[in-house]
Amino acid sequence: RVQRAGSGGGRGQFPGLADVSISQDIPVEGEITVPVGSHSPDEDYSTLDEPVKDTIMRDLKAVGKKFVHVMYPRKSSALLRDWDLWGPLVLCVSLALMLQGGSADSKDDGGPQFAEVFVIIWFGAVVITLNSKLLGGTISFFQSLCVLGYCVMPLTVAMLVCRLVLLAGAGTVSFIIRLIVVGAMFAWSTLASTAFLADSQPPNRKALVVYPIFLFYFVISWMILTFTPQ
Amino acid sequence: MATADDLKFQEFDDAANLLAANPDATTISIDEPVEIPKNQHSHRQEPGREEDDELLGTDDSDKTELLAGQKKSAPFWTFDYYQTFFDVDTYQVLDRIKGSVFPVPGKNFVRLYIRSNPDLYGPFWICATLVFTIAVSGNLSNFFIHLGKPTYRYVPEFRKVSIAATTIYAYAWLVPLALWGFLMWRNSKVMNIVSYSFLEIVCVYGYSLFIYIPTAILWIIPQKVVRWVLVVFSLCVSGSVLVMTFWPAVRDDNRRIAVATVATVLLLHALLAVGCLAYFFDAPELDIPAPIIPAHNGTTVITKSH
């Protein structure tokens, strides 16, 4: 409790400080309560003490939330703020694994090897991130890697669909279906990643940043489309 | 009072006296740049260099002047040093590409478009696009050429991407390095009016390769005549950009050396085009001389040989 000394004129302007008053005549005593933000549940106990299931579920939920964000790209900062690279790793490995088993009668003419897909995706993402940072972008390095990696998801889905279609047959009809699916997913990937990344670029250089992203997903789409089973 | 002290402090005394006599006089301090707004942008820049840039007086915006000086002052291990090579806007890159595709006779590409702001964005991404365009077009063209053959099975030929990448990036970086070294060496012997920095040469080479991108796409057409016409046309366009850039740099030299330099530049450029065409694109003639092959659906297929 605080004795109010001094004029009450400032009471309306600074309600948080209404309990605090400075006066030279009357000593003020009492407690000054500083408004505190809501306690986040993590502060009640350290995360070392929680069950392992909680830790894993929290990370899985974060990854899952990001996948949903990619499926319905809206301008949200959740993807950018809490970046993680689990999703991109899972997507890259599954895509590289699905691209294996292609035609390999001569090792020089076959499709990309696992290491080649891996290197193209990660090295390509790093180069695009460096490019956008050098052009004056404000996004951080890992945030950009996170976005580019998560936006590979539509193309991974396209790869899955292609493999299923190729199980049915490898004729012209299946090729047209694959072409349409891969084309649509390529457009989705590019638009999703552009929606997330375009805001952090200077306005007169947006096209310079978007073009390498387009090239990146085009190369991945080409690898998916030209996959021919043994 | 010693004489040295007199000499040392006399200037200060004079200034102080003058100021005391006329307090409203404006004073200019030589140690700091006069314009304050510029100072906020270039707080890393040495003060003396900014005045040099103003004296040089390019007719670009303030930013270019600052960055022309900033290029020299940021140490090469910082990120900002490399950021100065990417200081281009979209319209500038498009202008430079346009300048390389429609060369104006007599106008120097470097002087006209680059104007002491060479960028690495154009060369790097044009080369990357060219690598994938050649690989993809080669693959597509081979697919269409061999489509009728019953023994043909489509292969993605992914190994050719790495070969294409090595070739094109080596050409776009090592040839400018050699040319720059050669021009520096000649510069030490003969005083040339025009001399280029290494980055400007890389820039010219990078942008001159742009015409090969649509050429590579058009090489899918499986006609020998069409392909060779395209080779000659693209060679003329990009060759003229290179010639008009480098002729002024060697013009003052010994006649034979000048001609030999320009001829070598053109020869290497032609070698790149012809080599890519020969390696990545199969010849349109069919090697198997079988005239009639019954296809699996019953109709006969006559293979044409050109």
XYZ file of C-alpha atoms in Angstrom:
536
model
C 0.000 0.000 0.000
C 1.305 3.361 -0.883
C 0.415 6.719 0.513
C -0.546 8.971 -2.296
C 1.235 12.227 -2.014
C 1.323 14.864 -4.641
C -1.241 15.858 -7.193
C -3.484 13.306 -8.734
C -3.260 14.917 -12.110
C -0.991 12.295 -13.484
C -3.186 9.443 -12.419
C -5.130 9.204 -15.645
C -2.140 9.364 -17.893
C -0.001 6.716 -16.286
C -2.300 4.223 -14.660
C 0.508 1.781 -14.144
C 2.415 4.285 -12.172
C -0.535 5.501 -10.157
C 0.850 3.789 -7.127
C 4.163 5.533 -7.455
C 4.529 9.135 -6.544
C 7.518 11.228 -5.746
C 7.209 13.916 -3.217
C 9.705 15.858 -1.316
C 7.600 16.416 1.766
C 6.062 13.146 2.700
C 8.098 9.988 2.704
C 6.500 7.392 0.576
C 6.519 3.871 1.766
C 5.061 0.672 0.516
C 5.527 -1.693 -2.314
C 5.829 -0.741 -5.908
C 4.255 -3.387 -8.049
C 5.667 -3.601 -11.539
C 3.252 -5.102 -14.012
C 4.561 -8.461 -15.118
C 3.629 -10.293 -18.301
C 1.823 -13.565 -18.119
C 3.915 -16.391 -16.823
C 4.768 -18.803 -19.611
C 4.395 -22.379 -18.502
C 8.028 -23.160 -19.288
C 9.190 -20.933 -16.513
C 7.528 -23.064 -13.936
C 9.998 -25.859 -14.475
C 13.027 -26.302 -16.663
C 12.593 -28.432 -19.754
C 15.125 -30.897 -18.421
C 12.593 -32.247 -16.005
C 9.797 -32.901 -18.428
C 9.154 -36.340 -19.845
C 10.914 -37.131 -23.112
C 7.572 -37.632 -24.800
C 6.709 -33.986 -24.140
C 9.933 -32.760 -25.663
C 9.516 -34.852 -28.766
C 5.854 -33.987 -29.153
C 6.594 -30.287 -28.854
C 9.192 -30.440 -31.611
C 6.987 -32.642 -33.753
C 4.126 -30.237 -33.322
C 6.342 -27.347 -34.399
C 7.437 -29.269 -37.482
C 3.857 -30.249 -38.248
C 2.664 -26.681 -37.868
C 5.239 -25.593 -40.424
C 4.106 -28.243 -42.878
C 0.581 -26.895 -42.566
C 1.895 -23.396 -43.185
C 3.519 -24.556 -46.409
C 0.316 -26.243 -47.540
C -1.687 -23.073 -47.049
C 0.856 -20.310 -47.595
C -0.200 -17.214 -45.779
C 1.994 -14.372 -44.750
C 2.743 -15.591 -41.288
C 5.865 -15.105 -39.301
C 5.645 -18.392 -37.410
C 7.662 -20.163 -40.066
C 10.310 -17.522 -39.961
C 10.551 -16.965 -36.254
C 11.100 -20.482 -34.941
C 13.187 -22.012 -37.635
C 14.207 -25.622 -37.521
C 15.906 -27.847 -40.052
C 14.289 -31.169 -39.144
C 11.596 -30.814 -41.750
C 13.994 -29.975 -44.595
C 16.240 -32.871 -43.615
C 13.395 -35.374 -43.629
C 12.098 -34.044 -46.945
C 15.507 -34.026 -48.581
C 16.369 -37.546 -47.472
C 13.002 -38.963 -48.543
C 13.201 -37.204 -51.909
C 16.739 -38.447 -52.492
C 15.722 -41.987 -51.507
C 12.717 -41.955 -53.819
C 14.880 -40.787 -56.714
C 16.981 -43.899 -56.373
C 16.308 -47.035 -58.275
C 16.196 -45.302 -61.611
C 17.430 -46.725 -64.862
C 21.057 -47.624 -64.453
C 22.280 -49.760 -67.286
C 25.205 -47.418 -67.680
C 26.258 -45.573 -64.587
C 27.047 -42.459 -66.555
C 23.601 -42.062 -68.001
C 21.475 -42.746 -64.986
C 19.565 -40.404 -62.807
C 21.060 -38.457 -59.954
C 22.681 -40.395 -57.171
C 21.683 -39.892 -53.547
C 24.655 -37.662 -52.872
C 23.947 -35.555 -55.945
C 20.363 -34.859 -54.894
C 21.464 -34.083 -51.361
C 24.196 -31.716 -52.513
C 21.953 -29.987 -55.024
C 19.259 -29.313 -52.461
C 21.483 -28.148 -49.626
C 24.109 -26.376 -51.680
C 21.398 -24.768 -53.780
C 19.561 -23.552 -50.688
C 22.782 -22.144 -49.209
C 23.652 -20.346 -52.440
C 20.179 -18.835 -52.719
C 20.339 -17.679 -49.095
C 23.747 -16.114 -49.636
C 22.448 -14.474 -52.780
C 19.494 -12.916 -50.999
C 21.650 -11.741 -48.120
C 24.218 -10.232 -50.476
C 21.479 -8.372 -52.295
C 20.512 -6.735 -49.038
C 17.887 -9.041 -47.597
C 17.102 -8.855 -43.916
C 16.292 -12.488 -43.335
C 18.709 -14.550 -41.311
C 20.692 -17.412 -42.819
C 18.943 -20.314 -41.091
C 15.495 -18.835 -41.446
C 15.950 -18.751 -45.189
C 17.296 -22.314 -45.262
C 14.287 -23.367 -43.189
C 11.790 -21.793 -45.598
C 13.459 -23.143 -48.728
C 13.693 -26.600 -47.205
C 10.083 -26.752 -46.063
C 8.850 -25.556 -49.441
C 10.341 -28.676 -51.026
C 7.362 -30.509 -49.511
C 4.991 -30.145 -52.504
C 7.693 -31.572 -54.751
C 8.202 -34.531 -52.406
C 4.475 -35.186 -52.619
C 4.782 -34.948 -56.409
C 7.586 -37.526 -56.342
C 5.384 -39.869 -54.334
C 2.542 -39.441 -56.808
C 4.914 -39.995 -59.739
C 6.199 -43.228 -58.313
C 2.662 -44.459 -57.773
C 1.650 -43.494 -61.310
C 4.723 -45.224 -62.708
C 3.706 -48.413 -60.918
C 0.614 -48.420 -63.086
C 2.444 -47.910 -66.359
C 5.002 -45.805 -68.190
C 3.199 -44.706 -71.329
C 2.226 -41.351 -72.692
C -0.818 -40.991 -70.442
C 1.223 -41.530 -67.324
C 3.752 -39.010 -68.604
C 1.073 -36.383 -69.076
C -0.301 -37.017 -65.609
C 3.175 -36.746 -64.139
C 3.850 -33.581 -66.086
C 0.711 -31.920 -64.792
C 1.318 -32.995 -61.200
C 4.969 -31.949 -61.175
C 4.153 -28.668 -62.886
C 1.468 -27.828 -60.356
C 3.658 -28.719 -57.395
C 6.554 -26.733 -58.830
C 4.342 -23.663 -59.073
C 3.106 -24.264 -55.522
C 6.623 -24.559 -54.113
C 7.821 -21.446 -55.835
C 4.800 -19.409 -54.800
C 4.952 -20.635 -51.206
C 8.602 -19.812 -50.727
C 8.214 -16.479 -52.502
C 5.330 -15.597 -50.205
C 7.517 -16.172 -47.186
C 10.740 -14.682 -48.456
C 9.656 -11.771 -50.610
C 8.920 -9.422 -47.754
C 12.435 -9.420 -46.428
C 13.947 -8.153 -49.671
C 14.476 -4.592 -50.808
C 11.590 -3.713 -53.115
C 13.575 -2.994 -56.264
C 15.423 -6.298 -56.126
C 12.598 -8.727 -55.560
C 12.872 -10.240 -59.025
C 16.602 -10.751 -58.571
C 15.902 -12.823 -55.462
C 12.901 -14.732 -56.787
C 14.588 -15.922 -59.982
C 17.170 -18.209 -58.299
C 14.376 -19.734 -56.202
C 12.513 -20.433 -59.445
C 15.632 -22.041 -60.939
C 16.177 -24.152 -57.808
C 12.706 -25.664 -57.802
C 12.831 -26.059 -61.580
C 15.936 -28.228 -61.316
C 14.340 -30.364 -58.591
C 11.172 -30.688 -60.679
C 13.243 -31.739 -63.678
C 14.913 -34.466 -61.616
C 11.504 -35.692 -60.487
C 9.954 -35.594 -63.943
C 12.786 -37.439 -65.660
C 12.809 -40.266 -63.144
C 12.377 -43.498 -65.039
C 12.116 -46.757 -63.160
C 14.286 -49.718 -63.956
C 59.610 30.780 -26.467
C 61.466 28.512 -28.816
C 61.231 28.987 -32.542
C 59.805 25.520 -33.054
C 56.972 26.348 -30.712
C 56.313 29.491 -32.596
C 56.027 27.643 -35.842
C 53.908 24.911 -34.321
C 51.330 27.022 -32.656
C 51.205 29.868 -35.041
C 48.502 28.367 -37.215
C 46.209 27.740 -34.322
C 46.839 31.204 -33.090
C 45.918 32.691 -36.409
C 42.711 30.726 -36.633
C 41.784 31.546 -33.100
C 42.593 35.203 -33.645
C 40.606 35.317 -36.819
C 37.666 33.655 -35.162
C 37.884 36.001 -32.243
C 37.922 38.910 -34.632
C 35.040 37.634 -36.679
C 32.941 35.183 -34.673
C 30.396 34.666 -37.414
C 32.825 33.434 -39.981
C 32.168 29.923 -41.208
C 34.858 27.462 -40.433
C 35.621 24.415 -42.489
C 37.356 21.550 -40.836
C 39.409 19.568 -43.321
C 39.281 16.405 -41.253
C 35.582 15.738 -41.583
C 33.399 15.542 -44.637
C 31.171 18.534 -45.014
C 27.868 16.918 -45.944
C 26.335 15.270 -42.925
C 23.751 13.004 -44.647
C 26.446 11.339 -46.690
C 28.392 10.720 -43.566
C 25.593 8.718 -42.088
C 25.666 6.327 -44.987
C 29.358 5.897 -45.197
C 30.516 5.888 -41.664
C 33.012 3.229 -42.485
C 34.629 5.189 -45.259
C 37.861 7.102 -44.952
C 37.172 10.814 -45.197
C 39.814 11.593 -47.764
C 38.526 9.022 -50.223
C 35.104 10.542 -50.375
C 36.531 13.795 -51.616
C 38.416 11.919 -54.299
C 35.191 10.338 -55.447
C 33.511 13.692 -55.625
C 36.330 15.014 -57.745
C 36.050 12.064 -60.109
C 32.447 13.048 -60.525
C 30.546 10.181 -62.006
C 27.099 11.138 -63.124
C 25.467 8.333 -61.155
C 23.599 8.705 -57.920
C 25.261 9.388 -54.626
C 25.102 5.775 -53.732
C 27.383 4.745 -56.555
C 29.955 7.290 -55.525
C 29.937 6.067 -51.981
C 30.155 2.477 -52.962
C 32.931 3.094 -55.436
C 34.938 4.160 -52.465
C 33.500 1.615 -50.131
C 34.607 -1.139 -52.448
C 38.176 -0.351 -51.687
C 37.864 0.213 -47.991
C 36.032 -2.844 -46.642
C 38.536 -5.624 -45.912
C 38.067 -8.727 -47.977
C 37.266 -11.012 -45.088
C 34.097 -9.140 -44.162
C 30.687 -9.859 -45.600
C 30.230 -6.231 -46.617
C 33.087 -6.445 -49.070
C 31.210 -9.007 -51.103
C 27.964 -7.138 -50.709
C 29.397 -4.357 -52.838
C 29.493 -6.723 -55.777
C 25.774 -7.318 -55.579
C 24.695 -3.737 -55.529
C 22.452 -3.860 -58.560
C 18.750 -3.369 -58.980
C 16.481 -5.413 -61.182
C 16.309 -2.815 -63.918
C 20.103 -2.546 -64.014
C 20.528 -6.274 -64.534
C 17.866 -6.235 -67.244
C 19.569 -3.293 -68.917
C 22.889 -5.074 -68.950
C 21.330 -8.207 -70.400
C 19.647 -6.121 -73.073
C 22.956 -4.473 -73.843
C 24.613 -7.814 -74.348
C 21.896 -9.112 -76.648
C 21.585 -5.966 -78.775
C 25.125 -4.665 -79.053
C 25.260 -1.134 -80.339
C 28.092 -0.788 -82.835
C 30.782 1.435 -81.471
C 29.526 1.518 -77.914
C 31.594 -0.183 -75.296
C 29.573 -2.528 -73.070
C 31.679 -1.837 -70.030
C 31.607 1.912 -70.359
C 27.970 2.061 -71.227
C 26.420 -0.345 -68.781
C 28.836 -1.306 -66.096
C 30.345 2.095 -65.421
C 32.520 1.133 -62.457
C 29.789 -0.871 -60.768
C 30.595 -4.418 -61.823
C 28.352 -6.995 -60.269
C 28.756 -10.683 -59.683
C 25.035 -11.440 -59.708
C 24.738 -11.430 -63.489
C 27.739 -13.628 -64.334
C 26.989 -16.163 -61.602
C 23.318 -16.697 -62.301
C 23.616 -16.480 -66.071
C 26.228 -19.231 -65.908
C 24.017 -21.308 -63.591
C 21.051 -20.900 -65.915
C 23.188 -21.763 -68.919
C 24.476 -24.942 -67.261
C 21.000 -26.252 -66.563
C 19.602 -25.036 -69.869
C 22.264 -26.870 -71.845
C 21.855 -30.046 -69.793
C 18.057 -30.025 -69.988
C 17.939 -29.059 -73.678
C 20.516 -31.669 -74.586
C 18.521 -34.292 -72.774
C 15.269 -33.231 -74.436
C 16.825 -33.055 -77.871
C 18.311 -36.534 -77.557
C 14.938 -37.801 -76.399
C 13.148 -36.404 -79.452
C 15.817 -37.558 -81.870
C 15.832 -41.150 -80.646
C 12.095 -41.313 -80.017
C 11.223 -43.544 -82.928
C 13.843 -46.181 -82.284
C 12.489 -49.339 -80.677
C 15.705 -50.074 -78.841
C 15.836 -46.688 -77.233
C 15.091 -46.237 -73.566
C 15.118 -42.781 -72.084
C 17.987 -41.965 -69.706
C 18.223 -38.742 -67.705
C 21.989 -38.361 -68.277
C 22.478 -36.552 -65.042
C 26.248 -36.837 -65.166
C 26.303 -34.271 -67.924
C 25.105 -31.584 -65.552
C 28.330 -31.667 -63.584
C 30.375 -31.687 -66.780
C 28.443 -28.701 -68.106
C 28.878 -26.869 -64.816
C 32.624 -27.431 -64.745
C 33.065 -26.329 -68.343
C 30.989 -23.192 -68.210
C 32.176 -21.940 -64.858
C 35.788 -22.631 -65.813
C 35.307 -20.689 -69.030
C 33.566 -17.781 -67.335
C 36.237 -17.380 -64.649
C 39.562 -18.699 -65.942
C 39.492 -17.068 -69.358
C 38.825 -13.606 -67.860
C 41.630 -14.264 -65.395
C 44.034 -15.097 -68.195
C 42.872 -12.155 -70.267
C 43.198 -9.785 -67.335
C 46.694 -11.018 -66.606
C 47.643 -10.601 -70.226
C 46.210 -7.075 -70.387
C 48.006 -6.103 -67.188
C 51.248 -7.365 -68.629
C 50.767 -5.426 -71.843
C 49.774 -2.378 -69.827
C 53.131 -2.396 -68.149
C 54.831 -2.264 -71.528
C 52.548 0.009 -73.502
C 50.531 2.817 -72.000
C 46.918 2.014 -72.759
C 44.174 4.539 -72.285
C 41.589 1.934 -71.525
C 42.145 -0.691 -68.887
C 39.690 -2.942 -67.134
C 39.602 -4.396 -63.681
C 39.264 -8.140 -63.262
C 35.652 -7.876 -62.155
C 34.683 -5.838 -65.182
C 36.127 -8.486 -67.475
C 34.254 -11.219 -65.578
C 31.125 -9.114 -65.895
C 31.495 -8.734 -69.669
C 32.097 -12.419 -70.153
C 29.202 -13.375 -67.914
C 26.691 -11.126 -69.636
C 27.955 -12.057 -73.085
C 27.057 -15.680 -72.355
C 23.403 -14.761 -72.000
C 22.664 -15.115 -75.712
C 23.565 -18.795 -75.449
C 20.571 -19.499 -73.222
C 17.884 -19.051 -75.894
C 20.309 -20.559 -78.391
C 20.575 -23.717 -76.291
C 16.794 -23.941 -76.083
C 16.504 -23.583 -79.846
C 19.146 -26.257 -80.367
C 16.455 -28.780 -79.464
C 15.287 -28.486 -83.061
C 16.900 -31.529 -84.698
C 17.999 -29.874 -87.921
C 21.681 -29.509 -88.612
C 21.276 -26.343 -90.666
C 19.187 -24.654 -88.005
C 21.724 -25.504 -85.320
C 24.674 -24.155 -87.231
C 22.835 -20.974 -88.165
C 22.118 -20.489 -84.477
C 25.762 -21.056 -83.612
C 26.910 -18.449 -86.103
C 24.266 -15.950 -85.032
C 24.943 -16.197 -81.319
C 28.672 -16.124 -81.948
C 28.259 -12.894 -83.903
C 26.211 -11.245 -81.187
C 28.274 -12.173 -78.159
C 31.511 -11.994 -80.108
C 30.772 -8.444 -81.115
C 30.153 -7.504 -77.489
C 33.541 -8.914 -76.550
C 35.341 -7.383 -79.517
C 33.905 -3.940 -78.925
C 34.933 -4.171 -75.306
C 38.463 -5.393 -75.763
C 39.520 -3.723 -78.988
C 39.955 -0.315 -77.317
C 42.089 -1.939 -74.663
C 44.615 -3.391 -77.086
C 44.300 -0.887 -79.905
C 47.319 1.100 -78.854
C 49.493 -1.928 -78.740
C 51.528 -3.565 -81.421
C 49.176 -4.306 -84.315
C 49.838 -7.985 -84.485
C 49.457 -8.544 -80.769
C 46.210 -6.627 -80.728
C 44.733 -8.652 -83.557
C 46.009 -11.901 -82.051
C 44.410 -11.088 -78.687
C 41.014 -10.326 -80.132
C 41.222 -13.370 -82.404
C 42.018 -15.610 -79.425
C 39.073 -14.232 -77.478
C 36.750 -14.980 -80.367
C 38.258 -18.390 -80.975
C 37.740 -19.501 -77.375
C 34.178 -18.247 -77.475
C 33.510 -20.185 -80.669
C 35.124 -23.259 -79.163
C 32.756 -23.111 -76.227
C 29.686 -22.904 -78.429
C 30.737 -25.639 -80.845
C 31.975 -27.874 -78.035
C 28.680 -27.621 -76.151
C 26.732 -28.352 -79.312
C 28.855 -31.378 -80.145
C 28.939 -32.904 -76.666
C 25.497 -32.338 -75.274
C 23.410 -32.617 -78.417
C 23.493 -35.771 -80.470
C 23.690 -35.421 -84.211
C 20.313 -35.390 -85.925
C 21.337 -38.099 -88.401
C 20.397 -41.570 -87.358
C 23.320 -43.930 -87.289
C 21.395 -47.134 -87.825
C 20.783 -47.487 -91.570
C 17.771 -49.817 -91.135
C 15.169 -48.566 -93.612
C 12.019 -50.302 -92.390
C 11.392 -51.454 -88.861
C 8.091 -53.081 -87.925
C 6.909 -51.377 -84.760
C 5.228 -53.346 -81.986
C 1.758 -52.035 -82.779
C 1.781 -53.453 -86.265
C 2.441 -50.391 -88.425
C 5.730 -50.049 -90.173
C 7.965 -47.172 -89.306
C 10.300 -45.816 -91.909
C 13.314 -44.145 -90.388
C 14.499 -41.106 -92.239
C 18.155 -40.320 -92.571
C 19.058 -36.760 -93.472
